[in-house]
Every structure is written in structure tokens, then in C-alpha cells.
């Protein structure tokens, strides 16, 4: 299908989103171009995604009966796409009204922000089903850890290899919790998320990766009591990073203490560093939030 149509007495290509001359030779070159073929393919994929989305929404309707379930399929699919775009872009949904006029130019109406929020559980369920399909039939490993930097939080990630030998990772649980979990509680959470929520079979779970926090070690002892074949993998990065703590280098240790104190308490020092070096001095490791050795690794070039 060429995806050409008349709009305001002009020829418009829906696939490429541009106006065309009505000259026959120009139209032929345009339709034969790779850009146009790619555009047509994208529209076909979008329609396929929408059909999958609508089928999933009908199943969701039977369970929840959300507001707006009697709207047209295209109207509901539009609202879900808008919601998913806001979530992926990390834009607060309450800002939707600032975009409403622009988004509704396509002819479909949005609803109120509170009603849009009611679709979030559906989007979450859709993501879970997608991940289930991705990991089904694959051997997987699980990575888990918590942080108290901004709140008490737990993250669980699965890692697997596709048939094309691509390494994939998927976040399967991010949960803010009222208090730190004990080892057995954390183990139950991991097993429940994998087995009940994502249908991971015992034989498919090959390894679990974690750092040396005592609660993580206790959790792994419980996990291995239930799943003895799971390999307990202590984080190599943490192991290598921890080697330096056994070195007896008092002058370097004292230097780093003074260095950390200087940058922590002197804004003038931080400004002078940025002016001289062209970048700000880092305070938190991107992989270990409370790790002061990150500053040491920056000084020593990562050694």
C-alpha cells in the first residue's frame, strides 16, 4: 500500500509525513525510495502493535472494567500510547495538560490526568507479559540489591542470552519498602517474583549475582536451600574494588580522608576544580552509591 492520500487539495504521504508533487514521475520515485518503504513498514508494525495492545486491553477489561472501556479501540490505544510515552520519557503525568492541545491535533481526545493514571496498572501488566515472552525458554540469571541512598528500595534484574547471542537485561522488580528486608524475607521476594510473577522454572535459573552485604549473603543461603543448583556469584567488581581495603598504605589513606573532607565542605574547592579540569568532581559511584573508594579510583586512574 502506497499510503498516499489527498489532504487540503494536496497529495500527502502518511508513511513519510510529507507533501508531494502530483507529478507522476516524482510520485513513482518517492514510492520506490527506501525512505518510503521504511515508513510503510513502520506503519505496518505500529498497526500490529496496536492489535496486540487492544487484545491485551480486552483481557484487562474482563478483570478490572476500567473507565473508558466502551470507547473506540483507536481512542483507547491512543491514550495508552500517550501514557507509555510520558512514562518512558520520565515526564510527570500532571504535565500532560501542557501538551494536550498538541497531542489532540490528531483527532483523538485525552482524558483527565487521574483517569489516565488508572491505566498505569495495565501498562505495568503489559510490560510484565512482554518480559515473560522474552525470557520464556531461556536460562536466566538474577541480579539483586537494595539501596538506602534516597529511600529503602529493592531492585531485581534478570539477565539472559537470546538465540542470536545477545546479552539482555530486564528490570523485573523495583519496590520501595517501609524497612530493610531480612535475608529470608529477601529470598522469598526473589523466588516469588521469578516463579509466580514471571513463570521462571527452577531448572531455568542458573545463577544469582549480588554484592557482599550480609543480608544478600543470607538471602542466597536461603535461595540455595530451595534451589541448590543455582550458582552464587559474588560481584567481581565489588571483589576487585575491595582488594584495596586490605592494603596498608597509611599516607594514601590519610590523603584520601583529607581529599574527601576538602571537596565535601568547600564549595570554593569544587568550583576551582571544575574551572581547572573542565568537569565536576564526583561524589557518588554510579554503581555503588555510598562507596568512598570511587574518589580513590578516580585519582589512581581506576587501579
GROMACS .gro file of C-alpha atoms in nm:
model
  303
    1UNK     CA    1   0.000   0.000   0.000
    2UNK     CA    2   0.147   0.338  -0.100
    3UNK     CA    3  -0.005   0.535   0.193
    4UNK     CA    4  -0.078   0.835  -0.034
    5UNK     CA    5  -0.391   1.043   0.017
    6UNK     CA    6  -0.543   1.381  -0.071
    7UNK     CA    7  -0.542   1.639   0.210
    8UNK     CA    8  -0.650   2.000   0.160
    9UNK     CA    9  -0.622   1.953  -0.216
   10UNK     CA   10  -0.263   1.837  -0.177
   11UNK     CA   11  -0.106   1.494  -0.206
   12UNK     CA   12   0.020   1.371   0.131
   13UNK     CA   13   0.230   1.064   0.215
   14UNK     CA   14   0.127   0.918   0.550
   15UNK     CA   15   0.435   0.695   0.564
   16UNK     CA   16   0.686   0.980   0.524
   17UNK     CA   17   0.472   1.257   0.676
   18UNK     CA   18   0.532   1.498   0.389
   19UNK     CA   19   0.351   1.665   0.099
   20UNK     CA   20   0.428   1.556  -0.257
   21UNK     CA   21   0.407   1.698  -0.603
   22UNK     CA   22   0.138   1.536  -0.819
   23UNK     CA   23   0.387   1.481  -1.097
   24UNK     CA   24   0.369   1.111  -1.188
   25UNK     CA   25   0.746   1.058  -1.220
   26UNK     CA   26   0.811   1.225  -0.881
   27UNK     CA   27   0.545   1.011  -0.715
   28UNK     CA   28   0.696   0.695  -0.866
   29UNK     CA   29   1.046   0.784  -0.743
   30UNK     CA   30   0.908   0.860  -0.399
   31UNK     CA   31   0.715   0.532  -0.370
   32UNK     CA   32   1.022   0.337  -0.484
   33UNK     CA   33   1.253   0.513  -0.236
   34UNK     CA   34   1.394   0.335   0.071
   35UNK     CA   35   1.262   0.612   0.295
   36UNK     CA   36   0.905   0.548   0.180
   37UNK     CA   37   0.938   0.169   0.210
   38UNK     CA   38   1.073   0.208   0.564
   39UNK     CA   39   0.784   0.439   0.650
   40UNK     CA   40   0.526   0.189   0.521
   41UNK     CA   41   0.696  -0.085   0.722
   42UNK     CA   42   0.683   0.126   1.039
   43UNK     CA   43   0.309   0.186   0.991
   44UNK     CA   44   0.251  -0.188   0.948
   45UNK     CA   45   0.447  -0.262   1.267
   46UNK     CA   46   0.253   0.007   1.453
   47UNK     CA   47  -0.078  -0.145   1.344
   48UNK     CA   48   0.040  -0.487   1.457
   49UNK     CA   49   0.143  -0.346   1.796
   50UNK     CA   50  -0.194  -0.175   1.830
   51UNK     CA   51  -0.377  -0.501   1.757
   52UNK     CA   52  -0.171  -0.678   2.023
   53UNK     CA   53  -0.233  -0.390   2.263
   54UNK     CA   54  -0.609  -0.398   2.201
   55UNK     CA   55  -0.627  -0.774   2.255
   56UNK     CA   56  -0.445  -0.731   2.586
   57UNK     CA   57  -0.677  -0.445   2.684
   58UNK     CA   58  -0.985  -0.660   2.622
   59UNK     CA   59  -0.846  -0.923   2.858
   60UNK     CA   60  -0.770  -0.648   3.109
   61UNK     CA   61  -1.128  -0.517   3.076
   62UNK     CA   62  -1.267  -0.854   3.181
   63UNK     CA   63  -1.064  -0.843   3.502
   64UNK     CA   64  -1.082  -0.476   3.601
   65UNK     CA   65  -1.354  -0.295   3.398
   66UNK     CA   66  -1.164   0.038   3.389
   67UNK     CA   67  -1.315   0.373   3.298
   68UNK     CA   68  -1.338   0.428   2.923
   69UNK     CA   69  -1.367   0.061   2.829
   70UNK     CA   70  -1.658   0.144   2.597
   71UNK     CA   71  -1.455   0.394   2.392
   72UNK     CA   72  -1.339   0.309   2.041
   73UNK     CA   73  -1.032   0.089   2.001
   74UNK     CA   74  -0.831   0.367   1.833
   75UNK     CA   75  -0.921   0.613   2.109
   76UNK     CA   76  -0.809   0.378   2.384
   77UNK     CA   77  -0.490   0.276   2.202
   78UNK     CA   78  -0.402   0.645   2.160
   79UNK     CA   79  -0.438   0.711   2.533
   80UNK     CA   80  -0.221   0.413   2.624
   81UNK     CA   81   0.050   0.523   2.377
   82UNK     CA   82   0.050   0.873   2.526
   83UNK     CA   83   0.075   0.732   2.878
   84UNK     CA   84   0.361   0.498   2.785
   85UNK     CA   85   0.546   0.786   2.615
   86UNK     CA   86   0.522   1.001   2.928
   87UNK     CA   87   0.641   0.714   3.146
   88UNK     CA   88   0.934   0.628   2.918
   89UNK     CA   89   1.037   0.995   2.895
   90UNK     CA   90   1.014   1.031   3.274
   91UNK     CA   91   0.775   1.326   3.235
   92UNK     CA   92   0.532   1.369   3.528
   93UNK     CA   93   0.182   1.285   3.411
   94UNK     CA   94   0.042   1.602   3.569
   95UNK     CA   95   0.222   1.794   3.293
   96UNK     CA   96   0.000   1.628   3.034
   97UNK     CA   97  -0.234   1.928   3.021
   98UNK     CA   98   0.054   2.140   2.887
   99UNK     CA   99   0.074   1.904   2.586
  100UNK     CA  100  -0.300   1.840   2.550
  101UNK     CA  101  -0.366   2.080   2.262
  102UNK     CA  102  -0.074   1.945   2.060
  103UNK     CA  103  -0.148   1.579   2.131
  104UNK     CA  104  -0.516   1.611   2.043
  105UNK     CA  105  -0.443   1.757   1.698
  106UNK     CA  106  -0.451   1.403   1.560
  107UNK     CA  107  -0.825   1.387   1.629
  108UNK     CA  108  -0.827   1.170   1.944
  109UNK     CA  109  -0.916   1.308   2.286
  110UNK     CA  110  -0.722   1.259   2.604
  111UNK     CA  111  -0.896   1.231   2.938
  112UNK     CA  112  -0.820   1.375   3.282
  113UNK     CA  113  -0.486   1.304   3.449
  114UNK     CA  114  -0.647   1.095   3.730
  115UNK     CA  115  -0.824   0.877   3.472
  116UNK     CA  116  -0.502   0.838   3.272
  117UNK     CA  117  -0.329   0.723   3.591
  118UNK     CA  118  -0.579   0.439   3.616
  119UNK     CA  119  -0.419   0.292   3.302
  120UNK     CA  120  -0.077   0.259   3.469
  121UNK     CA  121  -0.155  -0.088   3.614
  122UNK     CA  122  -0.247  -0.201   3.262
  123UNK     CA  123   0.084  -0.068   3.120
  124UNK     CA  124   0.270  -0.246   3.400
  125UNK     CA  125   0.087  -0.570   3.325
  126UNK     CA  126   0.165  -0.533   2.954
  127UNK     CA  127   0.536  -0.487   3.030
  128UNK     CA  128   0.534  -0.794   3.253
  129UNK     CA  129   0.376  -1.003   2.978
  130UNK     CA  130   0.635  -0.879   2.730
  131UNK     CA  131   0.920  -0.978   2.964
  132UNK     CA  132   0.758  -1.318   3.023
  133UNK     CA  133   0.764  -1.378   2.649
  134UNK     CA  134   1.125  -1.263   2.619
  135UNK     CA  135   1.264  -1.490   2.891
  136UNK     CA  136   1.043  -1.790   2.822
  137UNK     CA  137   1.256  -2.090   2.726
  138UNK     CA  138   1.584  -1.918   2.820
  139UNK     CA  139   1.821  -1.994   3.102
  140UNK     CA  140   1.848  -1.683   3.316
  141UNK     CA  141   2.048  -1.533   3.599
  142UNK     CA  142   1.913  -1.292   3.858
  143UNK     CA  143   2.085  -0.983   3.998
  144UNK     CA  144   1.952  -0.822   4.314
  145UNK     CA  145   2.047  -0.542   4.553
  146UNK     CA  146   1.900  -0.266   4.765
  147UNK     CA  147   1.984   0.095   4.844
  148UNK     CA  148   1.906   0.343   5.119
  149UNK     CA  149   2.052   0.648   4.946
  150UNK     CA  150   1.717   0.817   4.875
  151UNK     CA  151   1.475   0.559   5.016
  152UNK     CA  152   1.463   0.196   5.117
  153UNK     CA  153   1.441   0.026   4.779
  154UNK     CA  154   1.485  -0.315   4.623
  155UNK     CA  155   1.580  -0.388   4.262
  156UNK     CA  156   1.572  -0.729   4.093
  157UNK     CA  157   1.711  -0.772   3.739
  158UNK     CA  158   1.718  -1.079   3.516
  159UNK     CA  159   1.985  -1.141   3.253
  160UNK     CA  160   1.960  -1.383   2.962
  161UNK     CA  161   2.113  -1.456   2.622
  162UNK     CA  162   1.900  -1.457   2.307
  163UNK     CA  163   1.921  -1.709   2.024
  164UNK     CA  164   2.141  -1.453   1.842
  165UNK     CA  165   2.383  -1.447   2.137
  166UNK     CA  166   2.281  -1.102   2.256
  167UNK     CA  167   2.301  -1.036   2.630
  168UNK     CA  168   1.976  -0.882   2.754
  169UNK     CA  169   1.882  -0.742   3.093
  170UNK     CA  170   1.533  -0.663   3.221
  171UNK     CA  171   1.428  -0.494   3.544
  172UNK     CA  172   1.156  -0.719   3.687
  173UNK     CA  173   1.101  -0.553   4.023
  174UNK     CA  174   1.170  -0.211   4.168
  175UNK     CA  175   0.999  -0.168   4.501
  176UNK     CA  176   1.009   0.097   4.772
  177UNK     CA  177   0.970  -0.071   5.109
  178UNK     CA  178   0.899   0.052   5.461
  179UNK     CA  179   1.202  -0.115   5.617
  180UNK     CA  180   1.506  -0.320   5.522
  181UNK     CA  181   1.432  -0.683   5.442
  182UNK     CA  182   1.593  -0.966   5.635
  183UNK     CA  183   1.772  -1.244   5.449
  184UNK     CA  184   1.481  -1.490   5.446
  185UNK     CA  185   1.236  -1.214   5.350
  186UNK     CA  186   1.456  -1.109   5.060
  187UNK     CA  187   1.492  -1.470   4.945
  188UNK     CA  188   1.112  -1.517   4.947
  189UNK     CA  189   1.071  -1.195   4.749
  190UNK     CA  190   1.319  -1.309   4.481
  191UNK     CA  191   1.164  -1.656   4.447
  192UNK     CA  192   0.809  -1.516   4.441
  193UNK     CA  193   0.887  -1.256   4.173
  194UNK     CA  194   1.062  -1.506   3.947
  195UNK     CA  195   0.840  -1.811   3.995
  196UNK     CA  196   0.494  -1.659   4.039
  197UNK     CA  197   0.514  -1.330   3.852
  198UNK     CA  198   0.735  -1.434   3.559
  199UNK     CA  199   0.686  -1.813   3.547
  200UNK     CA  200   1.061  -1.886   3.571
  201UNK     CA  201   1.113  -2.260   3.613
  202UNK     CA  202   1.357  -2.386   3.877
  203UNK     CA  203   1.567  -2.553   3.609
  204UNK     CA  204   1.595  -2.223   3.415
  205UNK     CA  205   1.752  -2.023   3.697
  206UNK     CA  206   2.127  -2.077   3.664
  207UNK     CA  207   2.289  -1.813   3.882
  208UNK     CA  208   2.231  -1.528   4.124
  209UNK     CA  209   2.462  -1.228   4.146
  210UNK     CA  210   2.495  -0.998   4.446
  211UNK     CA  211   2.744  -0.795   4.647
  212UNK     CA  212   2.889  -0.882   4.986
  213UNK     CA  213   2.619  -0.720   5.203
  214UNK     CA  214   2.532  -0.960   5.486
  215UNK     CA  215   2.159  -0.956   5.403
  216UNK     CA  216   2.235  -1.059   5.043
  217UNK     CA  217   2.454  -1.344   5.161
  218UNK     CA  218   2.183  -1.463   5.400
  219UNK     CA  219   1.925  -1.443   5.120
  220UNK     CA  220   2.144  -1.656   4.893
  221UNK     CA  221   2.181  -1.925   5.160
  222UNK     CA  222   1.802  -1.949   5.172
  223UNK     CA  223   1.769  -1.945   4.792
  224UNK     CA  224   2.025  -2.226   4.759
  225UNK     CA  225   1.839  -2.431   5.020
  226UNK     CA  226   1.536  -2.420   4.789
  227UNK     CA  227   1.728  -2.421   4.459
  228UNK     CA  228   2.060  -2.598   4.527
  229UNK     CA  229   2.177  -2.586   4.162
  230UNK     CA  230   2.181  -2.204   4.149
  231UNK     CA  231   2.538  -2.070   4.137
  232UNK     CA  232   2.603  -1.795   4.393
  233UNK     CA  233   2.812  -1.531   4.212
  234UNK     CA  234   2.976  -1.265   4.426
  235UNK     CA  235   3.008  -0.940   4.229
  236UNK     CA  236   3.354  -0.936   4.065
  237UNK     CA  237   3.360  -0.555   4.059
  238UNK     CA  238   3.297  -0.539   4.433
  239UNK     CA  239   3.559  -0.807   4.494
  240UNK     CA  240   3.825  -0.621   4.294
  241UNK     CA  241   3.721  -0.289   4.447
  242UNK     CA  242   3.751  -0.436   4.797
  243UNK     CA  243   4.109  -0.551   4.746
  244UNK     CA  244   4.237  -0.202   4.820
  245UNK     CA  245   4.086  -0.208   5.169
  246UNK     CA  246   4.347  -0.469   5.268
  247UNK     CA  247   4.640  -0.260   5.154
  248UNK     CA  248   4.833  -0.092   5.436
  249UNK     CA  249   4.914   0.247   5.279
  250UNK     CA  250   4.865   0.499   5.562
  251UNK     CA  251   4.983   0.802   5.361
  252UNK     CA  252   4.736   0.733   5.080
  253UNK     CA  253   4.456   0.667   5.329
  254UNK     CA  254   4.526   0.997   5.504
  255UNK     CA  255   4.545   1.180   5.171
  256UNK     CA  256   4.205   1.046   5.067
  257UNK     CA  257   4.049   1.140   5.400
  258UNK     CA  258   4.169   1.499   5.356
  259UNK     CA  259   4.069   1.497   4.988
  260UNK     CA  260   3.713   1.383   5.067
  261UNK     CA  261   3.681   1.634   5.351
  262UNK     CA  262   3.807   1.917   5.131
  263UNK     CA  263   3.562   1.856   4.847
  264UNK     CA  264   3.274   1.778   5.082
  265UNK     CA  265   3.296   2.103   5.281
  266UNK     CA  266   3.448   2.360   5.046
  267UNK     CA  267   3.234   2.494   4.758
  268UNK     CA  268   3.529   2.710   4.652
  269UNK     CA  269   3.741   2.398   4.605
  270UNK     CA  270   3.473   2.233   4.392
  271UNK     CA  271   3.443   2.544   4.173
  272UNK     CA  272   3.821   2.572   4.135
  273UNK     CA  273   3.842   2.203   4.039
  274UNK     CA  274   3.573   2.243   3.772
  275UNK     CA  275   3.736   2.556   3.628
  276UNK     CA  276   4.076   2.386   3.609
  277UNK     CA  277   3.968   2.035   3.500
  278UNK     CA  278   3.659   2.120   3.295
  279UNK     CA  279   3.440   1.866   3.481
  280UNK     CA  280   3.283   1.849   3.827
  281UNK     CA  281   3.434   1.622   4.089
  282UNK     CA  282   3.221   1.313   4.150
  283UNK     CA  283   3.081   1.225   4.492
  284UNK     CA  284   2.890   0.903   4.431
  285UNK     CA  285   2.996   0.597   4.240
  286UNK     CA  286   2.748   0.522   3.958
  287UNK     CA  287   2.746   0.156   4.060
  288UNK     CA  288   2.785   0.175   4.439
  289UNK     CA  289   2.613   0.476   4.590
  290UNK     CA  290   2.795   0.501   4.922
  291UNK     CA  291   3.139   0.384   4.805
  292UNK     CA  292   3.407   0.642   4.902
  293UNK     CA  293   3.667   0.443   4.712
  294UNK     CA  294   3.521   0.586   4.391
  295UNK     CA  295   3.719   0.903   4.456
  296UNK     CA  296   4.031   0.696   4.503
  297UNK     CA  297   3.973   0.513   4.176
  298UNK     CA  298   3.931   0.849   4.000
  299UNK     CA  299   4.264   0.967   4.140
  300UNK     CA  300   4.452   0.649   4.059
  301UNK     CA  301   4.301   0.605   3.715
  302UNK     CA  302   4.076   0.315   3.817
  303UNK     CA  303   4.356   0.095   3.952
   0.00000   0.00000   0.00000
